[in-house]
PDB file of C-alpha atoms in Angstrom:
ATOM      1  CA  MET D   1      24.269  26.470  41.998  1.00 45.00           C
ATOM      2  CA  GLU D   2      22.390  29.115  43.907  1.00 46.00           C
ATOM      3  CA  ARG D   3      19.912  27.840  46.483  1.00 45.00           C
ATOM      4  CA  ARG D   4      16.678  29.751  46.890  1.00 47.00           C
ATOM      5  CA  ALA D   5      14.591  29.911  49.998  1.00 47.00           C
ATOM      6  CA  PRO D   6      11.373  27.936  49.665  1.00 47.00           C
ATOM      7  CA  SER D   7       8.407  29.991  48.598  1.00 47.00           C
ATOM      8  CA  PRO D   8       5.583  30.432  51.114  1.00 47.00           C
ATOM      9  CA  ASP D   9       3.226  28.152  49.201  1.00 47.00           C
ATOM     10  CA  HIS D  10       5.660  25.219  49.433  1.00 44.00           C
ATOM     11  CA  HIS D  11       6.074  25.329  53.210  1.00 43.00           C
ATOM     12  CA  GLY D  12       9.657  24.062  52.962  1.00 42.00           C
ATOM     13  CA  THR D  13       8.871  21.105  50.711  1.00 42.00           C
ATOM     14  CA  GLU D  14      10.498  20.196  47.426  1.00 41.00           C
ATOM     15  CA  PRO D  15       9.260  22.040  44.324  1.00 41.00           C
ATOM     16  CA  LYS D  16       5.991  20.733  42.924  1.00 44.00           C
ATOM     17  CA  MET D  17       6.088  18.678  39.748  1.00 46.00           C
ATOM     18  CA  GLY D  18       5.908  20.789  36.622  1.00 48.00           C
ATOM     19  CA  THR D  19       6.835  24.068  38.264  1.00 49.00           C
ATOM     20  CA  ASP D  20       9.548  26.315  36.900  1.00 52.00           C
ATOM     21  CA  GLU D  21      11.511  25.637  40.078  1.00 52.00           C
ATOM     22  CA  HIS D  22      12.439  22.224  38.668  1.00 68.00           C
ATOM     23  CA  GLU D  23      15.815  22.440  37.010  1.00 86.00           C
ATOM     24  CA  ARG D  24      15.746  21.357  33.367  1.00 91.00           C
ATOM     25  CA  PRO D  25      17.353  17.908  33.109  1.00 94.00           C
ATOM     26  CA  ARG D  26      20.556  17.660  31.107  1.00 91.00           C
ATOM     27  CA  GLY D  27      19.705  16.133  27.730  1.00 93.00           C
ATOM     28  CA  PHE D  28      16.195  17.593  27.614  1.00 95.00           C
ATOM     29  CA  VAL D  29      16.822  19.849  24.582  1.00 96.00           C
ATOM     30  CA  PRO D  30      18.752  17.270  22.519  1.00 96.00           C
ATOM     31  CA  ILE D  31      15.971  14.702  22.903  1.00 96.00           C
ATOM     32  CA  GLY D  32      13.301  17.195  21.843  1.00 96.00           C
ATOM     33  CA  ALA D  33      15.504  18.174  18.887  1.00 97.00           C
ATOM     34  CA  PHE D  34      15.961  14.469  18.086  1.00 96.00           C
ATOM     35  CA  PHE D  35      12.174  14.078  17.847  1.00 97.00           C
ATOM     36  CA  LEU D  36      11.942  17.143  15.606  1.00 98.00           C
ATOM     37  CA  PHE D  37      14.784  15.927  13.367  1.00 97.00           C
ATOM     38  CA  GLY D  38      13.091  12.529  13.141  1.00 97.00           C
ATOM     39  CA  ALA D  39       9.830  14.220  12.134  1.00 98.00           C
ATOM     40  CA  ILE D  40      11.603  16.118   9.351  1.00 97.00           C
ATOM     41  CA  MET D  41      13.382  13.018   8.062  1.00 94.00           C
ATOM     42  CA  ALA D  42      10.180  10.945   8.177  1.00 95.00           C
ATOM     43  CA  ALA D  43       8.373  13.707   6.250  1.00 96.00           C
ATOM     44  CA  TYR D  44      11.183  13.666   3.671  1.00 93.00           C
ATOM     45  CA  ALA D  45      10.848   9.890   3.319  1.00 92.00           C
ATOM     46  CA  ALA D  46       7.060  10.211   3.011  1.00 94.00           C
ATOM     47  CA  VAL D  47       7.293  12.824   0.257  1.00 92.00           C
ATOM     48  CA  THR D  48       9.859  10.878  -1.753  1.00 90.00           C
ATOM     49  CA  LEU D  49       7.923   7.615  -1.429  1.00 91.00           C
ATOM     50  CA  LEU D  50       4.543   9.167  -2.255  1.00 91.00           C
ATOM     51  CA  LYS D  51       5.898  11.283  -5.159  1.00 88.00           C
ATOM     52  CA  PRO D  52       8.875   9.342  -6.542  1.00 86.00           C
ATOM     53  CA  GLY D  53      11.104  10.734  -9.266  1.00 79.00           C
ATOM     54  CA  SER D  54      11.644  14.225  -7.894  1.00 81.00           C
ATOM     55  CA  VAL D  55      14.972  15.930  -7.256  1.00 77.00           C
ATOM     56  CA  LEU D  56      14.515  14.980  -3.574  1.00 80.00           C
ATOM     57  CA  ASP D  57      15.208  11.334  -4.449  1.00 79.00           C
ATOM     58  CA  SER D  58      18.901  12.182  -4.784  1.00 76.00           C
ATOM     59  CA  LEU D  59      19.415  11.995  -1.002  1.00 77.00           C
ATOM     60  CA  TRP D  60      18.464   8.333  -1.043  1.00 85.00           C
ATOM     61  CA  VAL D  61      21.935   7.693  -2.497  1.00 74.00           C
ATOM     62  CA  LEU D  62      22.994   7.381   1.151  1.00 80.00           C
ATOM     63  CA  ASN D  63      20.714   4.351   1.589  1.00 79.00           C
ATOM     64  CA  LYS D  64      19.937   2.843  -1.805  1.00 82.00           C
ATOM     65  CA  THR D  65      18.976  -0.530  -0.356  1.00 83.00           C
ATOM     66  CA  GLY D  66      16.559   1.022   2.132  1.00 82.00           C
ATOM     67  CA  HIS D  67      14.988   3.132  -0.588  1.00 84.00           C
ATOM     68  CA  ALA D  68      14.523   0.140  -2.881  1.00 84.00           C
ATOM     69  CA  GLN D  69      12.963  -1.927  -0.098  1.00 83.00           C
ATOM     70  CA  LEU D  70      10.593   0.872   0.944  1.00 87.00           C
ATOM     71  CA  ALA D  71       9.675   1.777  -2.636  1.00 84.00           C
ATOM     72  CA  SER D  72       8.740  -1.858  -3.293  1.00 83.00           C
ATOM     73  CA  LEU D  73       6.072  -1.553  -0.588  1.00 86.00           C
ATOM     74  CA  GLY D  74       4.235   1.103  -2.601  1.00 84.00           C
ATOM     75  CA  LYS D  75       2.344   4.124  -1.322  1.00 88.00           C
ATOM     76  CA  GLY D  76       1.591   2.394   1.987  1.00 89.00           C
ATOM     77  CA  ALA D  77       5.192   2.938   3.074  1.00 90.00           C
ATOM     78  CA  GLY D  78       4.850   6.642   2.337  1.00 92.00           C
ATOM     79  CA  LEU D  79       1.645   6.846   4.365  1.00 95.00           C
ATOM     80  CA  GLY D  80       3.378   5.067   7.249  1.00 94.00           C
ATOM     81  CA  PHE D  81       6.060   7.745   7.199  1.00 95.00           C
ATOM     82  CA  VAL D  82       3.362  10.447   7.237  1.00 97.00           C
ATOM     83  CA  VAL D  83       1.998   8.926  10.457  1.00 97.00           C
ATOM     84  CA  LEU D  84       5.508   8.588  11.900  1.00 97.00           C
ATOM     85  CA  SER D  85       6.343  12.198  11.026  1.00 97.00           C
ATOM     86  CA  ALA D  86       3.149  13.498  12.638  1.00 98.00           C
ATOM     87  CA  SER D  87       3.772  11.374  15.741  1.00 98.00           C
ATOM     88  CA  LEU D  88       7.365  12.588  16.096  1.00 98.00           C
ATOM     89  CA  CYS D  89       6.295  16.193  15.539  1.00 98.00           C
ATOM     90  CA  ALA D  90       3.635  15.857  18.235  1.00 98.00           C
ATOM     91  CA  ALA D  91       6.167  14.241  20.589  1.00 98.00           C
ATOM     92  CA  SER D  92       8.572  17.121  19.997  1.00 98.00           C
ATOM     93  CA  VAL D  93       5.901  19.748  20.687  1.00 98.00           C
ATOM     94  CA  GLY D  94       4.700  17.941  23.811  1.00 97.00           C
ATOM     95  CA  TRP D  95       8.282  17.417  24.951  1.00 97.00           C
ATOM     96  CA  PHE D  96       9.295  21.065  24.595  1.00 97.00           C
ATOM     97  CA  HIS D  97       6.061  22.215  26.267  1.00 96.00           C
ATOM     98  CA  ARG D  98       6.790  19.796  29.117  1.00 95.00           C
ATOM     99  CA  ARG D  99       3.498  17.971  28.790  1.00 95.00           C
ATOM    100  CA  TYR D 100       3.250  14.499  30.288  1.00 95.00           C
ATOM    101  CA  TRP D 101       1.612  13.205  27.117  1.00 96.00           C
ATOM    102  CA  GLY D 102       4.688  14.428  25.175  1.00 96.00           C
ATOM    103  CA  TRP D 103       6.938  12.417  27.478  1.00 96.00           C
ATOM    104  CA  LEU D 104       4.634   9.396  27.160  1.00 96.00           C
ATOM    105  CA  LEU D 105       4.396   9.637  23.364  1.00 98.00           C
ATOM    106  CA  GLY D 106       8.148  10.102  22.988  1.00 97.00           C
ATOM    107  CA  SER D 107       8.876   7.173  25.308  1.00 97.00           C
ATOM    108  CA  THR D 108       6.439   4.984  23.389  1.00 97.00           C
ATOM    109  CA  ILE D 109       8.003   5.871  20.018  1.00 97.00           C
ATOM    110  CA  VAL D 110      11.493   5.079  21.335  1.00 97.00           C
ATOM    111  CA  ALA D 111      10.243   1.793  22.849  1.00 97.00           C
ATOM    112  CA  ILE D 112       8.655   0.747  19.543  1.00 97.00           C
ATOM    113  CA  ASN D 113      11.901   1.623  17.768  1.00 95.00           C
ATOM    114  CA  ALA D 114      13.847  -0.487  20.294  1.00 96.00           C
ATOM    115  CA  ALA D 115      11.515  -3.429  19.654  1.00 96.00           C
ATOM    116  CA  GLY D 116      12.091  -3.070  15.911  1.00 95.00           C
ATOM    117  CA  ASP D 117      15.840  -3.039  16.471  1.00 95.00           C
ATOM    118  CA  LEU D 118      15.574  -6.211  18.545  1.00 95.00           C
ATOM    119  CA  VAL D 119      13.665  -7.838  15.683  1.00 95.00           C
ATOM    120  CA  ASN D 120      16.469  -6.779  13.312  1.00 92.00           C
ATOM    121  CA  LEU D 121      18.960  -8.384  15.684  1.00 92.00           C
ATOM    122  CA  VAL D 122      17.002 -11.659  15.756  1.00 93.00           C
ATOM    123  CA  ILE D 123      16.549 -11.859  11.967  1.00 92.00           C
ATOM    124  CA  GLY D 124      20.254 -11.537  11.343  1.00 90.00           C
ATOM    125  CA  GLU D 125      21.037  -7.840  11.006  1.00 88.00           C
ATOM    126  CA  HIS D 126      23.313  -8.105  14.019  1.00 91.00           C
ATOM    127  CA  LEU D 127      25.251  -4.839  13.865  1.00 92.00           C
ATOM    128  CA  LYS D 128      22.289  -2.673  12.865  1.00 89.00           C
ATOM    129  CA  GLY D 129      20.015  -4.310  15.428  1.00 92.00           C
ATOM    130  CA  ALA D 130      22.527  -4.252  18.282  1.00 95.00           C
ATOM    131  CA  VAL D 131      23.539  -0.625  17.779  1.00 95.00           C
ATOM    132  CA  GLY D 132      19.939   0.522  17.366  1.00 95.00           C
ATOM    133  CA  ALA D 133      18.724  -1.432  20.389  1.00 95.00           C
ATOM    134  CA  ALA D 134      21.588  -0.115  22.521  1.00 96.00           C
ATOM    135  CA  ILE D 135      20.922   3.512  21.560  1.00 96.00           C
ATOM    136  CA  ALA D 136      17.153   3.196  22.011  1.00 96.00           C
ATOM    137  CA  GLY D 137      17.677   1.376  25.304  1.00 96.00           C
ATOM    138  CA  LEU D 138      19.932   4.113  26.638  1.00 96.00           C
ATOM    139  CA  LEU D 139      17.412   6.758  25.550  1.00 95.00           C
ATOM    140  CA  LEU D 140      14.647   4.883  27.366  1.00 96.00           C
ATOM    141  CA  ILE D 141      16.725   4.541  30.512  1.00 96.00           C
ATOM    142  CA  TYR D 142      17.336   8.296  30.461  1.00 96.00           C
ATOM    143  CA  MET D 143      13.720   9.175  29.682  1.00 96.00           C
ATOM    144  CA  LYS D 144      12.377   6.900  32.454  1.00 95.00           C
ATOM    145  CA  ARG D 145      14.532   8.507  35.149  1.00 94.00           C
ATOM    146  CA  SER D 146      12.380  10.212  37.772  1.00 91.00           C
ATOM    147  CA  GLU D 147      14.127  13.590  37.390  1.00 91.00           C
ATOM    148  CA  VAL D 148      13.233  13.585  33.675  1.00 94.00           C
ATOM    149  CA  ARG D 149       9.705  12.208  34.053  1.00 92.00           C
ATOM    150  CA  ASN D 150       8.931  14.613  36.922  1.00 92.00           C
ATOM    151  CA  TYR D 151       9.931  17.591  34.765  1.00 93.00           C
ATOM    152  CA  PHE D 152       6.709  17.155  32.790  1.00 92.00           C
ATOM    153  CA  VAL D 153       3.345  18.672  33.721  1.00 80.00           C
ATOM    154  CA  THR D 154       0.496  16.191  34.062  1.00 68.00           C
ATOM    155  CA  LYS D 155      -2.400  18.599  33.583  1.00 56.00           C
ATOM    156  CA  MET D 156      -3.536  19.862  30.175  1.00 51.00           C
ATOM    157  CA  LYS D 157      -3.366  23.599  29.568  1.00 51.00           C
TER     158      LYS D 157
END
C-alpha cells in the first residue's frame, strides 16, 4: 500500500472522518448490495401479497409455508413489506453515499432482524433462529467496528 505524505491541512494527523483519504473498508460494497437486494426482495413480496394471483406468485414455490403464513395476514403483510423495502432502499442509498444516517439505519435494520431471529430461536425454530441470529450478529459486529463506522460522513450534504 502506498503511503502518502499528509496534506497541509492535516498537519500530520490522521485523515479526517469522511474524507476520501479513508480507505474503503473491506465488505463495504457487499453490505450495501445486501441492503439493495433485500429492498428488491421485500418489494417482490409486497407486490405478490398486495396483488395475489399474478405470474410473480410462482417464485413462492421456494417458500410455500412462508407464503401461506404471510398471505393469511392479509394486505397488512404486504404493506409491511412496502415499508421494509423502502427502509432497505434508503439504507442502501445512505450506505453507498457514506452518510452516517445510512450506517445508522442499516445497523438498526440488522439489529431488528437479529432480535426477530432470537425470538424464532426461543419459540422453537432452533435452526432458523440460530443461523439468522449468528449471521445478523456477525454483520452487526462488522458494522459497529470503528473503521467501518468512521468511514461515514456525519454532516448532511
